[in-house]
Amino acid sequence: MSDIENVKKLREATGAGFKDCNLAIKESSGDIDKAIEILRVKGISKASKKMSRDAKEGVVAVSGNEAKTSVIEVNCETDFVAKNEDFTNFVKELSELNNEKNSNLDELKNSKMKNGETVENNVVALIAKIGEKITIGKAKTINNAGTINNHYLHTVVKDNISKLAVIVSLETKDNSDTIKTFGKQLSMHIAASNPLALSSKSIEQSIIDKEQELVTEELKNSGKPDDIAKKISLGKMNKFREENALLSQAWVMEPKKKVQDIVKELSITDLKIKEFYRIKIGE
């Protein structure tokens, strides 16, 4: 077989550029398997150089069913690559595997994909082929007993892949359309309103402290007497808690009401919002 045919074959097998393939064929004296190995080694060194760059673009993918749902984030450097078919195909298969592995990232990275290679090796091969830094970001599996999960994808790239994803877990024995509709609407509300926690009590203390610092700083320069400044500070902090806790947020579909009012109005006695997770690329 001529060198040119070998180069062509190598390009098809690895997706690497003509120049790299040509050099690898020369180096391996026309042995394609050896040439693939040479490119892989080079690909890894190419990949490690790229690892110092920023990967702030990418996609999130959701897999699973209403009992167990998982989301995973895969980052790249440009939106162009986020829409690349090799990239989206990898993300789709990864997302299914992630749901199997319950978002245990160490287990996931060592799992074998359909091509017989580990996830980690597939990431390296993808970096070499696409020429951008690719990293696996956050992952989350929601799997609670006696619940129904619902999810919402915003800015869909393709199928179950998007730029923003929300999973909501509702605890209830009721499996009616009313619950499913509410689950869908609640997912959309969370996508838009980005709550920090379910209730004001469960907002992380470090976030509360940071906000308190900002409010104190702002009032320090206002020249108001201490007792009035304290009252204003208290009011601002209560408002912050209210606006950032899901249950006390204004319901996106009907802002005069709060999320907790909507839950009450459904009159489903055992209904509770159990858990939610929201993830947006670049946030």
mmCIF file with all atom_site columns, C-alpha atoms in Angstrom, residues 57-62 72 74 76 78-89 91-92 152-165 281:
data_model
loop_
_atom_site.group_PDB
_atom_site.id
_atom_site.type_symbol
_atom_site.label_atom_id
_atom_site.label_alt_id
_atom_site.label_comp_id
_atom_site.label_asym_id
_atom_site.label_entity_id
_atom_site.label_seq_id
_atom_site.pdbx_PDB_ins_code
_atom_site.Cartn_x
_atom_site.Cartn_y
_atom_site.Cartn_z
_atom_site.occupancy
_atom_site.B_iso_or_equiv
_atom_site.pdbx_formal_charge
_atom_site.auth_seq_id
_atom_site.auth_comp_id
_atom_site.auth_asym_id
_atom_site.auth_atom_id
_atom_site.pdbx_PDB_model_num
ATOM 1  C CA . GLU A 1 57  ? -18.071 26.816 26.777 1.00 0.00 ? 57  GLU A CA 1
ATOM 2  C CA . GLY A 1 58  ? -19.697 23.414 26.471 1.00 0.00 ? 58  GLY A CA 1
ATOM 3  C CA . VAL A 1 59  ? -22.940 21.599 27.100 1.00 0.00 ? 59  VAL A CA 1
ATOM 4  C CA . VAL A 1 60  ? -24.953 19.807 29.776 1.00 0.00 ? 60  VAL A CA 1
ATOM 5  C CA . ALA A 1 61  ? -26.713 16.514 29.094 1.00 0.00 ? 61  ALA A CA 1
ATOM 6  C CA . VAL A 1 62  ? -29.574 14.872 30.990 1.00 0.00 ? 62  VAL A CA 1
ATOM 7  C CA . ILE A 1 72  ? -23.431 16.062 33.450 1.00 0.00 ? 72  ILE A CA 1
ATOM 8  C CA . VAL A 1 74  ? -18.758 18.768 29.564 1.00 0.00 ? 74  VAL A CA 1
ATOM 9  C CA . CYS A 1 76  ? -14.781 22.966 25.746 1.00 0.00 ? 76  CYS A CA 1
ATOM 10 C CA . THR A 1 78  ? -15.643 27.457 21.886 1.00 0.00 ? 78  THR A CA 1
ATOM 11 C CA . ASP A 1 79  ? -19.335 27.251 21.096 1.00 0.00 ? 79  ASP A CA 1
ATOM 12 C CA . PHE A 1 80  ? -18.372 25.972 17.654 1.00 0.00 ? 80  PHE A CA 1
ATOM 13 C CA . VAL A 1 81  ? -16.961 22.769 19.202 1.00 0.00 ? 81  VAL A CA 1
ATOM 14 C CA . ALA A 1 82  ? -19.944 22.512 21.567 1.00 0.00 ? 82  ALA A CA 1
ATOM 15 C CA . LYS A 1 83  ? -22.028 21.846 18.428 1.00 0.00 ? 83  LYS A CA 1
ATOM 16 C CA . ASN A 1 84  ? -19.496 19.504 16.770 1.00 0.00 ? 84  ASN A CA 1
ATOM 17 C CA . GLU A 1 85  ? -20.952 16.036 16.090 1.00 0.00 ? 85  GLU A CA 1
ATOM 18 C CA . ASP A 1 86  ? -17.971 14.104 17.509 1.00 0.00 ? 86  ASP A CA 1
ATOM 19 C CA . PHE A 1 87  ? -18.291 16.169 20.679 1.00 0.00 ? 87  PHE A CA 1
ATOM 20 C CA . THR A 1 88  ? -22.084 15.798 21.028 1.00 0.00 ? 88  THR A CA 1
ATOM 21 C CA . ASN A 1 89  ? -21.939 12.046 20.311 1.00 0.00 ? 89  ASN A CA 1
ATOM 22 C CA . VAL A 1 91  ? -21.417 13.701 25.488 1.00 0.00 ? 91  VAL A CA 1
ATOM 23 C CA . LYS A 1 92  ? -24.551 11.646 24.783 1.00 0.00 ? 92  LYS A CA 1
ATOM 24 C CA . TYR A 1 152 ? -36.191 21.080 31.738 1.00 0.00 ? 152 TYR A CA 1
ATOM 25 C CA . LEU A 1 153 ? -33.599 21.922 29.093 1.00 0.00 ? 153 LEU A CA 1
ATOM 26 C CA . HIS A 1 154 ? -33.006 25.494 27.971 1.00 0.00 ? 154 HIS A CA 1
ATOM 27 C CA . THR A 1 155 ? -31.114 26.502 24.792 1.00 0.00 ? 155 THR A CA 1
ATOM 28 C CA . VAL A 1 156 ? -31.125 22.971 23.388 1.00 0.00 ? 156 VAL A CA 1
ATOM 29 C CA . VAL A 1 157 ? -28.107 22.118 21.229 1.00 0.00 ? 157 VAL A CA 1
ATOM 30 C CA . LYS A 1 158 ? -29.368 18.684 20.201 1.00 0.00 ? 158 LYS A CA 1
ATOM 31 C CA . ASP A 1 159 ? -31.721 16.062 21.712 1.00 0.00 ? 159 ASP A CA 1
ATOM 32 C CA . ASN A 1 160 ? -30.923 15.811 25.460 1.00 0.00 ? 160 ASN A CA 1
ATOM 33 C CA . ILE A 1 161 ? -28.015 18.283 25.266 1.00 0.00 ? 161 ILE A CA 1
ATOM 34 C CA . SER A 1 162 ? -28.384 21.961 26.167 1.00 0.00 ? 162 SER A CA 1
ATOM 35 C CA . LYS A 1 163 ? -26.731 25.001 27.741 1.00 0.00 ? 163 LYS A CA 1
ATOM 36 C CA . LEU A 1 164 ? -28.870 24.956 30.895 1.00 0.00 ? 164 LEU A CA 1
ATOM 37 C CA . ALA A 1 165 ? -30.574 22.046 32.641 1.00 0.00 ? 165 ALA A CA 1
ATOM 38 C CA . ILE A 1 281 ? -22.709 26.566 31.164 1.00 0.00 ? 281 ILE A CA 1
#
